[in-house]
Amino acid sequence: MTFEEFKNDRMRIDAVVRNFEIVGEATNHLSPDLKARYPNTDWKSIAGFRDTLIHGYFGVDLEILWDIIVNKIPLLQVEIAAIVAHEKGTGK
């Protein structure tokens, strides 16, 4: 999908925004201990982005949203997968 296709697909934008809200809210519910074990993950920015979306949805810059989708989410997926694997392996 291109940025042009994305910006013209209101349903997809709504779905992406909603999923980012859920991820941010879930981040807020993680324990401080877990977050402290993984200081390289930018927990504050993840939760903060959720707040930005919730309080300023109609002002969301689609280019910023697209940049996050393309450049940040793939890296975050790798980080989270590693955290989950490590946590399962340690039994925490």
mmCIF file of C-alpha atoms in Angstrom:
data_model
loop_
_atom_site.group_PDB
_atom_site.id
_atom_site.type_symbol
_atom_site.label_atom_id
_atom_site.label_comp_id
_atom_site.label_asym_id
_atom_site.label_seq_id
_atom_site.Cartn_x
_atom_site.Cartn_y
_atom_site.Cartn_z
ATOM 1 C CA MET A 1 0.000 0.000 0.000
ATOM 2 C CA THR A 2 1.225 3.491 -0.795
ATOM 3 C CA PHE A 3 0.753 6.623 1.267
ATOM 4 C CA GLU A 4 -1.676 7.916 -1.367
ATOM 5 C CA GLU A 5 -3.825 4.809 -1.015
ATOM 6 C CA PHE A 6 -3.636 4.992 2.765
ATOM 7 C CA LYS A 7 -4.627 8.637 3.074
ATOM 8 C CA ASN A 8 -7.706 8.039 0.917
ATOM 9 C CA ASP A 9 -8.897 5.004 2.882
ATOM 10 C CA ARG A 10 -10.855 6.399 5.827
ATOM 11 C CA MET A 11 -11.760 2.965 7.175
ATOM 12 C CA ARG A 12 -8.122 1.881 7.235
ATOM 13 C CA ILE A 13 -7.070 5.131 8.919
ATOM 14 C CA ASP A 14 -9.751 4.649 11.570
ATOM 15 C CA ALA A 15 -8.618 1.053 12.150
ATOM 16 C CA VAL A 16 -4.955 2.044 12.448
ATOM 17 C CA VAL A 17 -5.732 4.885 14.842
ATOM 18 C CA ARG A 18 -7.910 2.605 16.980
ATOM 19 C CA ASN A 19 -5.206 -0.048 17.131
ATOM 20 C CA PHE A 20 -2.610 2.541 18.141
ATOM 21 C CA GLU A 21 -4.979 3.682 20.886
ATOM 22 C CA ILE A 22 -5.265 0.092 22.136
ATOM 23 C CA VAL A 23 -1.495 -0.428 22.088
ATOM 24 C CA GLY A 24 -0.970 2.813 23.986
ATOM 25 C CA GLU A 25 -3.611 1.923 26.559
ATOM 26 C CA ALA A 26 -2.108 -1.551 27.006
ATOM 27 C CA THR A 27 1.284 0.083 27.543
ATOM 28 C CA ASN A 28 -0.226 2.143 30.356
ATOM 29 C CA HIS A 29 -1.237 -1.101 32.080
ATOM 30 C CA LEU A 30 2.203 -2.718 31.999
ATOM 31 C CA SER A 31 3.920 -2.953 35.353
ATOM 32 C CA PRO A 32 6.688 -0.487 36.154
ATOM 33 C CA ASP A 33 8.962 -3.480 36.812
ATOM 34 C CA LEU A 34 8.460 -4.856 33.308
ATOM 35 C CA LYS A 35 9.091 -1.450 31.757
ATOM 36 C CA ALA A 36 12.234 -1.071 33.877
ATOM 37 C CA ARG A 37 13.559 -4.424 32.629
ATOM 38 C CA TYR A 38 13.357 -3.117 29.052
ATOM 39 C CA PRO A 39 14.537 0.499 29.170
ATOM 40 C CA ASN A 40 15.420 0.560 25.464
ATOM 41 C CA THR A 41 11.745 0.366 24.547
ATOM 42 C CA ASP A 42 10.291 3.868 24.484
ATOM 43 C CA TRP A 43 7.245 3.099 26.647
ATOM 44 C CA LYS A 44 6.570 6.765 27.341
ATOM 45 C CA SER A 45 6.324 7.653 23.640
ATOM 46 C CA ILE A 46 4.068 4.680 22.930
ATOM 47 C CA ALA A 47 1.649 5.723 25.658
ATOM 48 C CA GLY A 48 2.015 9.392 24.737
ATOM 49 C CA PHE A 49 1.074 8.741 21.137
ATOM 50 C CA ARG A 50 -2.141 7.148 22.362
ATOM 51 C CA ASP A 51 -2.899 10.313 24.328
ATOM 52 C CA THR A 52 -2.222 12.446 21.257
ATOM 53 C CA LEU A 53 -4.635 10.360 19.203
ATOM 54 C CA ILE A 54 -7.365 10.324 21.848
ATOM 55 C CA HIS A 55 -7.255 14.056 22.430
ATOM 56 C CA GLY A 56 -6.567 15.254 18.902
ATOM 57 C CA TYR A 57 -7.953 12.696 16.457
ATOM 58 C CA PHE A 58 -9.185 15.240 13.950
ATOM 59 C CA GLY A 59 -5.781 16.861 13.933
ATOM 60 C CA VAL A 60 -3.793 13.689 13.257
ATOM 61 C CA ASP A 61 -1.132 14.285 10.643
ATOM 62 C CA LEU A 62 -1.448 11.394 8.214
ATOM 63 C CA GLU A 63 2.168 11.742 7.095
ATOM 64 C CA ILE A 64 3.330 11.251 10.689
ATOM 65 C CA LEU A 65 0.957 8.317 11.075
ATOM 66 C CA TRP A 66 2.305 6.775 7.863
ATOM 67 C CA ASP A 67 5.903 7.284 9.006
ATOM 68 C CA ILE A 68 5.143 5.438 12.235
ATOM 69 C CA ILE A 69 3.483 2.598 10.329
ATOM 70 C CA VAL A 70 6.368 2.217 7.896
ATOM 71 C CA ASN A 71 9.397 3.042 10.043
ATOM 72 C CA LYS A 72 8.559 2.497 13.701
ATOM 73 C CA ILE A 73 6.042 -0.339 13.920
ATOM 74 C CA PRO A 74 8.266 -2.982 12.276
ATOM 75 C CA LEU A 75 11.006 -2.256 14.835
ATOM 76 C CA LEU A 76 8.516 -2.213 17.696
ATOM 77 C CA GLN A 77 7.145 -5.591 16.595
ATOM 78 C CA VAL A 78 10.637 -7.066 16.832
ATOM 79 C CA GLU A 79 11.202 -5.496 20.266
ATOM 80 C CA ILE A 80 7.883 -6.721 21.646
ATOM 81 C CA ALA A 81 8.381 -10.233 20.253
ATOM 82 C CA ALA A 82 11.785 -10.384 21.967
ATOM 83 C CA ILE A 83 10.301 -9.137 25.242
ATOM 84 C CA VAL A 84 7.494 -11.702 25.121
ATOM 85 C CA ALA A 85 9.953 -14.508 24.349
ATOM 86 C CA HIS A 86 12.257 -13.419 27.162
ATOM 87 C CA GLU A 87 9.425 -13.089 29.669
ATOM 88 C CA LYS A 88 8.060 -16.522 28.751
ATOM 89 C CA GLY A 89 11.538 -17.974 29.096
ATOM 90 C CA THR A 90 12.129 -16.481 32.536
ATOM 91 C CA GLY A 91 8.667 -17.274 33.863
ATOM 92 C CA LYS A 92 7.996 -13.719 34.996
#
